[in-house]
XYZ file of C-alpha atoms in Angstrom:
665
model
C 3.260 117.990 147.538
C 1.077 121.012 148.709
C 0.197 123.638 146.208
C 0.250 127.223 147.148
C -1.653 129.497 144.545
C -0.738 132.973 144.636
C -1.820 136.377 143.158
C -0.283 139.895 143.892
C -1.590 143.344 143.392
C 1.010 146.025 143.360
C 1.660 149.729 143.012
C 4.536 151.322 141.200
C 5.170 154.595 139.468
C 7.038 152.723 136.858
C 5.149 151.645 133.746
C 5.689 147.862 133.308
C 4.853 148.042 129.616
C 7.783 150.312 129.033
C 10.257 149.415 131.837
C 9.725 145.567 131.924
C 9.207 143.417 134.832
C 12.600 143.589 136.502
C 12.643 147.425 136.751
C 9.050 147.412 137.728
C 9.685 144.982 140.506
C 12.565 147.040 141.773
C 10.153 149.945 142.313
C 6.988 148.006 143.293
C 5.013 147.918 146.476
C 2.772 144.942 147.369
C -0.725 146.055 148.200
C -2.677 142.831 148.200
C -1.338 139.168 148.560
C -4.091 136.559 147.697
C -3.356 132.924 148.313
C -4.948 129.452 148.649
C -3.638 126.139 149.738
C -4.734 123.263 147.425
C -8.504 123.399 147.349
C -8.997 125.580 150.395
C -10.623 128.901 150.404
C -8.797 131.951 149.078
C -7.450 134.412 151.684
C -6.317 138.146 150.973
C -3.766 139.750 153.001
C -3.993 143.558 152.931
C -0.336 144.983 153.262
C -1.640 148.503 153.212
C -3.374 147.665 156.617
C -0.172 146.247 158.089
C -1.496 142.665 157.842
C 1.242 140.061 157.684
C 1.552 136.720 155.917
C 0.737 133.751 158.094
C 3.618 131.648 159.106
C 2.540 128.660 157.047
C 2.607 130.854 153.793
C 5.940 132.296 154.802
C 7.401 128.836 155.336
C 5.611 127.651 152.060
C 7.462 130.355 150.063
C 10.744 128.719 150.744
C 9.722 124.980 151.177
C 10.893 122.820 148.349
C 7.970 120.505 149.041
C 5.457 123.217 148.242
C 4.631 123.972 144.598
C 3.984 127.756 144.138
C 1.617 128.473 141.198
C 0.546 131.742 139.600
C -0.543 132.996 136.256
C 2.546 134.581 134.719
C 4.479 133.308 137.802
C 7.686 135.369 136.792
C 5.747 138.475 138.098
C 5.092 137.014 141.463
C 8.567 135.456 141.784
C 10.428 138.800 141.108
C 8.145 141.025 143.000
C 8.458 138.744 146.051
C 12.243 138.620 145.518
C 12.404 142.423 145.829
C 10.002 142.310 148.750
C 12.233 139.876 150.608
C 15.296 142.038 150.023
C 13.660 145.024 151.440
C 12.243 143.137 154.479
C 15.011 140.503 155.007
C 16.073 142.157 158.216
C 12.559 141.657 159.504
C 12.639 138.031 158.467
C 13.833 135.062 160.482
C 14.806 133.333 157.347
C 18.493 132.804 156.557
C 19.735 135.206 153.943
C 20.658 132.522 151.493
C 16.929 131.291 151.239
C 15.695 134.830 150.546
C 15.437 134.260 146.734
C 12.617 132.520 144.892
C 13.702 129.316 143.122
C 12.052 128.742 139.785
C 12.133 124.924 140.272
C 9.618 125.430 143.184
C 7.165 127.412 140.894
C 4.732 126.559 138.180
C 3.503 129.094 135.597
C -0.084 128.468 134.554
C 0.298 131.014 131.661
C 3.161 129.109 130.111
C 1.370 125.871 130.526
C -1.466 127.547 128.467
C 0.974 128.588 125.797
C 1.880 124.871 125.427
C -1.619 124.150 124.439
C -1.906 127.057 122.150
C -4.113 129.063 124.437
C -4.260 132.867 124.439
C -2.023 134.855 126.918
C -4.496 136.887 129.044
C -6.076 135.173 132.161
C -9.573 136.397 131.306
C -9.201 135.162 127.760
C -8.028 131.727 128.763
C -10.859 131.386 131.256
C -13.413 132.086 128.503
C -11.847 129.732 125.972
C -11.846 126.836 128.531
C -15.299 127.597 129.559
C -14.497 128.251 133.259
C -17.587 129.019 135.219
C -18.174 132.718 135.641
C -17.768 132.705 139.490
C -14.204 131.458 138.978
C -13.291 133.750 136.172
C -11.236 136.911 136.270
C -13.474 139.943 137.066
C -13.999 142.289 134.072
C -13.745 145.271 136.486
C -10.211 144.591 137.126
C -8.696 146.920 134.611
C -10.346 149.945 136.108
C -9.407 148.989 139.619
C -5.725 148.444 138.545
C -5.752 151.828 136.879
C -7.106 153.445 140.093
C -4.943 151.799 142.780
C -1.922 150.457 141.005
C -0.738 153.389 138.894
C -0.109 157.171 139.519
C -3.074 159.442 138.930
C -3.357 162.836 137.460
C -3.613 165.570 140.067
C -7.009 167.474 139.804
C -8.997 169.781 141.867
C -11.546 166.982 142.272
C -8.991 164.689 143.886
C -7.210 167.381 145.921
C -4.238 167.447 143.761
C -2.998 163.979 144.743
C -0.852 161.844 142.432
C -1.883 158.333 143.868
C -5.039 156.765 145.122
C -5.039 155.018 148.440
C -7.632 152.708 149.881
C -9.047 155.450 152.173
C -9.794 157.417 149.024
C -12.550 154.972 148.069
C -13.169 152.194 150.454
C -15.954 150.587 148.289
C -13.467 150.385 145.343
C -10.930 149.002 147.738
C -13.170 146.261 148.917
C -14.110 145.302 145.433
C -10.324 145.289 144.610
C -9.780 142.686 147.346
C -12.540 140.635 145.737
C -10.823 140.952 142.414
C -7.492 139.856 143.818
C -9.091 136.790 145.358
C -10.941 136.021 142.107
C -7.625 135.925 140.261
C -6.513 133.017 142.533
C -9.800 131.234 141.837
C -9.344 131.833 138.106
C -5.725 130.634 138.009
C -6.500 127.556 140.038
C -9.547 126.611 137.895
C -7.515 126.985 134.638
C -4.560 124.882 136.155
C -6.941 122.092 137.120
C -8.432 122.150 133.711
C -5.048 121.679 131.930
C -2.989 120.022 134.508
C -3.118 116.707 132.541
C -0.742 118.323 130.011
C 2.010 119.323 132.524
C 5.196 119.859 130.669
C 7.927 117.121 130.811
C 11.034 117.338 132.950
C 13.147 118.753 130.063
C 10.685 121.662 129.440
C 10.602 122.346 133.312
C 14.344 122.571 133.188
C 14.296 124.891 130.245
C 11.789 127.157 132.004
C 14.124 127.354 134.986
C 17.088 128.028 132.643
C 15.064 130.778 130.956
C 14.442 132.442 134.466
C 18.130 132.297 135.188
C 19.026 133.929 131.763
C 16.538 136.703 132.407
C 17.816 137.125 135.986
C 21.380 137.466 134.683
C 20.466 140.097 132.213
C 22.887 142.118 129.915
C 25.108 144.878 130.688
C 24.423 147.976 128.485
C 26.557 150.887 127.472
C 24.496 153.671 128.997
C 26.723 156.479 127.671
C 26.259 155.157 124.018
C 22.527 154.933 124.660
C 22.330 158.540 126.139
C 24.219 159.969 123.204
C 22.263 157.953 120.575
C 18.936 159.209 121.791
C 20.190 162.759 121.919
C 21.653 162.387 118.276
C 18.269 160.860 117.114
C 16.306 163.752 118.463
C 18.549 166.156 116.697
C 18.381 164.326 113.419
C 14.627 164.263 113.525
C 14.586 168.058 114.577
C 16.784 168.929 111.532
C 14.644 166.733 109.263
C 11.423 168.414 110.540
C 12.925 171.878 109.823
C 13.988 170.852 106.314
C 10.567 169.396 105.591
C 8.689 172.581 106.822
C 10.963 174.701 104.595
C 10.497 172.474 101.546
C 6.795 172.062 101.773
C 5.550 175.040 103.761
C 3.586 172.726 106.052
C 3.299 173.669 109.720
C 3.346 169.976 110.712
C 4.818 167.586 108.147
C 3.898 164.668 110.307
C 0.295 165.422 109.821
C -1.204 162.989 107.342
C -3.916 165.364 106.228
C -1.396 168.209 105.639
C 0.823 165.890 103.731
C -1.995 164.588 101.504
C -3.033 168.112 100.732
C 0.515 169.140 99.786
C 0.920 165.918 97.620
C -2.290 166.673 95.774
C -1.116 170.149 95.021
C 2.160 168.718 93.583
C 0.879 165.793 91.646
C -2.764 166.637 90.915
C -4.348 163.555 92.580
C -4.903 162.515 96.058
C -3.953 158.934 97.084
C -5.658 157.083 99.844
C -2.443 156.999 101.946
C 1.120 158.184 101.859
C 2.294 155.121 104.006
C 5.740 153.537 103.820
C 4.693 151.238 100.940
C 3.449 154.208 98.813
C 6.495 156.285 99.606
C 8.839 153.390 98.537
C 7.087 152.861 95.233
C 7.084 156.613 94.487
C 10.813 156.860 95.349
C 11.356 154.225 92.633
C 9.006 155.518 89.930
C 7.923 159.117 90.884
C 9.023 162.141 88.715
C 9.007 165.036 91.178
C 12.327 165.477 92.873
C 10.699 167.700 95.457
C 8.239 165.000 96.421
C 11.017 162.476 96.514
C 13.001 164.630 98.928
C 9.980 165.119 101.139
C 9.458 161.309 101.230
C 13.031 160.742 102.158
C 12.642 163.169 104.982
C 9.208 161.483 105.866
C 11.050 158.175 106.022
C 13.719 159.667 108.420
C 11.049 161.074 110.628
C 9.157 157.788 110.812
C 12.302 155.773 111.381
C 11.556 153.674 114.539
C 14.461 151.320 114.951
C 16.413 153.724 117.115
C 13.548 153.575 119.720
C 15.380 150.320 120.833
C 17.805 152.755 122.620
C 14.897 154.194 124.488
C 13.584 150.808 125.379
C 17.121 149.848 126.788
C 17.085 153.037 128.629
C 13.684 152.502 130.122
C 14.428 148.783 131.129
C 17.877 149.231 132.620
C 17.953 148.164 136.320
C 20.071 149.395 139.252
C 22.927 146.972 138.265
C 23.209 148.682 134.872
C 21.867 145.609 133.147
C 18.730 144.991 131.045
C 16.696 141.896 132.267
C 13.683 140.061 131.180
C 14.092 140.399 127.334
C 12.941 136.724 126.668
C 9.588 135.204 126.980
C 9.581 131.367 127.279
C 7.377 129.657 124.857
C 6.292 133.088 123.491
C 5.748 131.561 120.004
C 2.782 129.375 121.086
C 2.738 127.027 118.108
C 6.526 126.242 117.953
C 7.549 126.838 121.569
C 10.254 129.319 120.344
C 11.160 132.307 122.631
C 9.700 135.622 121.980
C 11.136 138.990 122.609
C 9.940 141.555 125.306
C 10.931 145.099 125.630
C 13.882 145.679 123.433
C 12.786 142.865 121.138
C 16.007 141.092 120.400
C 14.536 139.153 117.474
C 14.248 142.212 115.115
C 17.503 144.089 115.868
C 18.901 145.976 112.825
C 22.019 144.317 111.371
C 25.312 146.085 111.115
C 27.476 146.064 108.030
C 29.880 148.898 108.787
C 33.557 148.098 108.494
C 34.481 150.854 110.936
C 32.126 150.010 113.653
C 34.552 150.814 116.414
C 35.154 154.218 115.177
C 31.540 154.959 114.765
C 30.808 153.761 118.265
C 33.500 156.180 119.696
C 32.246 159.090 117.857
C 28.775 158.543 119.207
C 29.874 157.901 122.681
C 31.955 161.136 122.658
C 28.882 163.067 121.718
C 30.412 164.589 118.589
C 27.394 165.023 116.467
C 28.978 167.438 113.935
C 31.761 164.968 113.221
C 29.320 162.112 112.734
C 27.238 164.297 110.258
C 30.413 165.292 108.334
C 31.897 161.721 108.240
C 28.791 159.733 107.394
C 26.207 160.427 104.756
C 23.395 158.842 106.839
C 23.884 159.461 110.634
C 20.472 157.836 111.338
C 21.547 154.655 109.627
C 24.751 154.678 111.757
C 22.723 154.851 114.979
C 20.630 151.888 113.646
C 23.677 149.767 112.971
C 25.179 150.610 116.415
C 22.079 149.297 118.399
C 23.387 145.813 118.912
C 26.706 147.399 120.094
C 24.968 148.830 123.165
C 24.921 145.392 124.702
C 28.393 144.985 126.265
C 30.359 142.452 128.270
C 31.052 143.415 131.834
C 34.758 144.222 132.892
C 37.051 141.280 132.682
C 34.682 139.402 130.432
C 33.891 139.029 126.644
C 31.052 137.660 124.690
C 31.217 134.391 122.962
C 28.649 134.543 120.197
C 27.891 131.158 118.450
C 24.965 130.136 116.335
C 23.794 127.055 114.221
C 24.346 127.373 110.654
C 21.376 126.864 108.359
C 19.502 125.077 111.124
C 16.119 124.954 109.437
C 17.553 123.734 106.094
C 19.418 120.926 107.997
C 16.274 120.017 110.078
C 13.939 119.808 107.064
C 16.441 117.784 104.994
C 16.714 115.297 107.929
C 13.050 115.078 108.634
C 12.211 114.547 104.890
C 15.237 112.329 104.111
C 16.250 114.413 101.259
C 19.423 112.710 100.594
C 21.366 115.106 98.331
C 20.779 117.882 100.865
C 22.105 115.754 103.701
C 25.196 114.903 101.570
C 25.791 118.609 100.889
C 25.875 119.331 104.606
C 28.006 116.315 105.375
C 30.458 117.633 102.781
C 30.464 121.049 104.210
C 28.846 122.735 101.079
C 26.955 125.969 101.054
C 23.445 125.017 100.848
C 22.447 128.029 98.694
C 25.071 126.980 96.184
C 24.189 123.260 96.405
C 20.472 124.264 95.829
C 21.289 126.480 92.807
C 23.435 123.582 91.409
C 20.574 121.071 91.802
C 18.012 123.585 90.360
C 19.947 124.796 87.280
C 22.132 121.766 86.551
C 25.412 123.532 86.723
C 28.076 123.945 89.317
C 27.591 127.060 91.490
C 30.428 128.301 93.630
C 30.116 131.299 95.993
C 32.200 134.098 94.542
C 33.172 131.664 91.711
C 31.786 130.014 88.661
C 28.089 130.709 88.133
C 28.146 132.488 91.526
C 25.341 134.880 90.287
C 22.959 131.918 90.740
C 23.639 131.518 94.383
C 21.214 134.409 95.217
C 18.452 132.695 93.365
C 19.320 129.448 95.408
C 19.214 131.448 98.592
C 15.727 133.057 97.950
C 14.329 129.671 96.862
C 15.625 127.949 100.090
C 14.134 130.661 102.267
C 10.775 130.767 100.339
C 10.029 127.385 99.095
C 10.638 124.962 101.898
C 7.170 125.196 103.403
C 5.199 125.251 100.242
C 5.686 128.809 99.182
C 5.275 129.942 95.669
C 5.621 133.266 93.755
C 4.341 135.350 96.605
C 6.562 133.817 99.057
C 9.593 134.665 96.775
C 8.315 138.186 96.698
C 8.290 138.325 100.467
C 11.909 137.549 100.412
C 12.751 140.189 97.861
C 12.741 138.170 94.591
C 11.001 141.014 92.780
C 13.556 143.416 93.941
C 16.203 141.277 92.398
C 14.518 142.170 89.035
C 12.943 138.722 88.538
C 9.729 138.543 86.632
C 6.760 136.484 87.880
C 7.582 133.889 85.095
C 11.146 133.689 86.376
C 9.939 133.253 89.840
C 7.576 130.558 88.936
C 10.457 128.720 87.162
C 12.497 128.930 90.453
C 9.542 127.446 92.415
C 9.164 124.668 89.871
C 12.817 123.726 89.747
C 13.133 123.864 93.444
C 10.208 121.507 93.933
C 11.512 119.263 91.163
C 14.800 118.792 92.899
C 13.398 118.396 96.397
C 10.726 115.794 95.912
C 10.981 114.241 99.410
C 10.174 117.639 101.035
C 7.248 118.154 98.649
C 5.885 114.817 99.527
C 6.438 115.643 103.186
C 3.785 118.415 102.824
C 1.287 115.983 101.545
C 2.070 113.226 103.974
C 1.930 115.508 107.100
C -1.453 116.801 106.065
C -2.703 113.312 105.415
C -1.492 112.109 108.835
C -3.024 115.066 110.677
C -6.450 114.641 108.881
C -6.348 110.887 109.762
C -5.652 111.698 113.422
C -8.598 114.200 113.552
C -11.001 111.685 111.868
C -9.908 108.912 114.159
C -9.678 110.365 117.655
C -7.234 108.583 120.055
C -5.434 106.806 117.164
C -1.836 107.454 117.017
C -0.762 108.225 113.345
C 2.987 107.771 112.722
C 5.143 109.627 110.345
C 8.808 109.005 111.000
C 11.721 110.390 113.125
C 9.361 109.891 116.024
C 6.824 112.364 114.667
C 3.194 111.233 115.478
C -0.260 112.740 115.337
C -3.026 112.044 117.913
C -6.305 113.711 118.881
C -7.244 113.664 122.581
C -9.001 115.908 125.031
C -10.109 118.298 122.188
C -6.602 118.871 120.779
C -4.666 117.471 117.755
C -1.155 116.850 119.143
C 1.844 116.566 116.884
C 4.694 114.807 118.847
C 8.139 116.025 117.918
C 11.338 113.992 117.541
C 12.308 115.369 121.042
C 9.076 114.000 122.567
C 7.611 117.386 123.104
C 4.171 117.968 121.623
C 2.530 120.819 119.670
C -1.178 121.354 120.238
C -3.915 122.534 117.810
C -7.048 123.148 119.845
C -10.509 121.936 118.639
C -9.384 120.631 115.296
C -11.758 119.956 112.536
C -11.837 119.169 108.740
C -13.822 121.734 106.770
C -15.179 120.956 103.322
C -15.357 123.780 100.937
C -16.295 124.106 97.202
C -13.369 124.724 95.004
C -13.248 125.662 91.334
C -13.617 121.944 90.092
C -13.870 119.851 93.226
C -14.552 119.952 96.911
C -11.505 120.771 99.076
C -10.844 119.607 102.572
C -9.093 122.003 104.956
C -7.848 121.679 108.442
C -8.896 124.258 110.938
C -8.295 124.654 114.610
C -8.971 127.382 117.189
C -6.188 129.690 118.013
C -5.034 133.299 118.345
C -5.740 135.097 114.996
C -2.528 137.008 114.115
C -4.155 139.952 112.536
C -6.661 140.766 115.281
C -5.221 139.063 118.380
C -8.663 137.518 118.988
C -9.517 133.846 119.393
C -11.066 132.078 116.414
C -10.794 129.583 113.556
C -7.287 129.290 112.032
C -6.670 127.342 108.791
C -3.597 125.298 108.255
C -2.273 122.781 105.642
C 0.660 120.436 105.077
C 3.295 123.012 104.318
C 2.404 125.115 107.475
C 2.403 121.927 109.529
C 5.916 121.148 108.251
C 6.906 124.752 109.050
C 5.730 124.257 112.614
C 7.533 120.929 112.832
C 10.749 122.175 111.479
C 10.922 125.471 113.564
C 9.896 123.601 116.696
C 12.524 120.955 116.074
C 15.149 123.727 115.474
C 14.017 125.281 118.782
C 14.534 121.936 120.538
C 18.055 121.721 119.121
C 18.751 125.181 120.407
C 17.272 124.228 123.843
C 19.353 121.120 124.057
C 22.489 123.085 123.299
C 21.654 125.764 125.835
C 21.188 123.093 128.574
C 24.646 121.657 127.737
C 26.236 125.103 127.655
C 24.844 126.038 130.989
C 25.999 122.785 132.425
C 29.426 123.249 131.130
C 29.703 126.613 132.765
C 29.012 128.952 129.840
C 26.600 131.680 131.219
C 23.997 132.563 128.674
C 22.887 136.147 128.779
C 20.985 136.382 125.520
C 19.855 134.126 122.600
C 18.446 135.239 119.404
C 16.870 132.937 116.923
C 19.503 130.151 116.576
C 22.286 132.109 118.322
C 23.570 132.221 121.850
C 25.468 134.993 123.547
C 27.699 133.876 126.365
C 29.447 136.288 128.822
C 32.672 134.462 129.812
C 35.678 135.870 131.978
C 38.723 136.455 130.016
C 40.909 133.428 129.753
C 38.075 130.962 130.441
C 36.320 129.056 127.787
C 36.720 129.361 124.179
C 34.621 129.801 120.919
C 35.824 126.422 119.787
C 34.724 124.613 122.907
C 31.267 126.396 122.829
C 30.770 125.292 119.245
C 31.872 121.787 119.982
C 29.199 121.721 122.770
C 26.515 123.006 120.413
C 27.279 120.533 117.825
C 27.292 117.433 120.115
C 24.922 114.814 118.728
C 21.407 114.846 120.067
C 20.060 111.476 121.365
C 16.586 111.974 119.773
C 18.035 113.324 116.449
C 20.205 110.554 115.110
C 21.641 111.477 111.816
C 20.857 115.157 112.035
C 23.958 117.042 110.963
C 24.590 120.134 112.998
C 27.077 122.903 112.439
C 27.896 126.098 114.303
C 30.217 129.061 114.010
C 30.836 132.306 115.820
C 33.140 134.837 117.167
C 34.365 136.688 120.322
C 33.688 140.352 120.950
C 33.541 142.969 123.734
C 30.167 144.172 122.472
C 27.362 142.446 120.594
C 27.290 142.658 116.807
C 26.732 140.771 113.663
C 29.914 139.194 112.434
């Protein structure tokens, strides 16, 4: 099979960071097309000079025997899709071939993600030690800013709003060099990591991911338009009230707010951030300050910006595309959100959701303000409902129940948990029953203990202690640190196999690091092996998680030396590349979440094969857009819960609902 490496440079007045790839591609113009066959030299085709693609490249774009590769291949695929649509009348190719097929493409960026590498082409080149003459040029950002985006009209540039090649021929020649160098960089990276090409299942999943993003989701543009208008009015009124209350010209000014607070309270805190405001609202005495902080919270509310994200991303077909990034969570392989960020949508708890939607859609702000105490909260709760099924269809929404709890019970062979799932018990009640030695029934006997069981299940499964309980709101339940420690102790006492799993997994990982090449087995098909500079944890599905450049670091503890596992990865706080610590509980978390991801992936492939079009998926939930009268929730749930060949004994369960607009049931 021949390989065609490709990199495009494009111009668009649309900001890809706000509008997303698909809307950008609809408005993009190809400037430069760099390509290389196999190991042959790189060529650059200048579309601005009316140069055309050679015939072998045109044929190669559609040839199933040619593997097209690019860094972030989705960009090249979708820009070329639009280019073909615009130029199809000039092409001799049949109309039905005028679309890029993901199965014929390979994305080097996604391949890097599977090895835990950073996302940027330049960053990956540096991490892999690619020779400088084959790395991405550092001048690229400035050249992209100059040629690929609109410019501000000035006297110096003659009032133009765009820079063309003739405006700076020297820069343009450098830009062509940059374009060619990106192909060199992508090719060098691909060759360095091609030994770890994903298996056939992951290739199928990547193709399915492209199909889901291509399909997109219809949005209620009227609801979005009115919600954005309402939010602006809410903030305008809040700003007016804050000015009247405080006398500040600009209540959003941190300096002015600190000055005012100091006048009221007699001291000046370091910050008036969200955490400080929340604490003061609970313990502060000044009603005036509390009122200001409530207005400040309203002004700072950002969840409704998701309406603006939808509006920015909506394409000509009225749908939002490209909201999911395959393998975006590099360690576990879970999908990540893009643009609207589906994974952190506000929940809805309103009983009269339909009524609220209609009020906003009708643009009746006064009625909304009279009928609801907190109009801003209403707008937040309606965000999900902006995703709607097209005419003649409805959404079937189905999600796995307690998937992580089921997976960890199966992996650790914690029998009482597996029995609880087999009997259809509520895991939070079952956990509380085990912890406190009394029967706990939801909304029944000892039902007040269920919440403690829930918090414990969420916080303790991966080795978390009191701080983890606090992160899940245990302190807000009124629990003291002593009470929280008791919960941690009881949970660990009643889940000995999970606790042992933390230790066993860490020991297995350390052994694999010390004895390179040796396969260290756990169970359920989980193994560890260090090769080619990576510690690999093989999952029950056969997929592998990579930890780059692993090592065991010895540090002095209070009473003894402690050995810690480190590896090189993206540091969450800074986004840079450096040493990351891990331990047994964290490795178990990676294993469980990655296995849960593989369960969802297997279900998605089955649903797709059964004719259930997936338009979105969020965490462990799938949203299917089905014609009225076709398919059913029961059938979708049945497909999701089918046994998985590599997960014998794992008890899956799912539930869901049907709806005309997306919501939380």
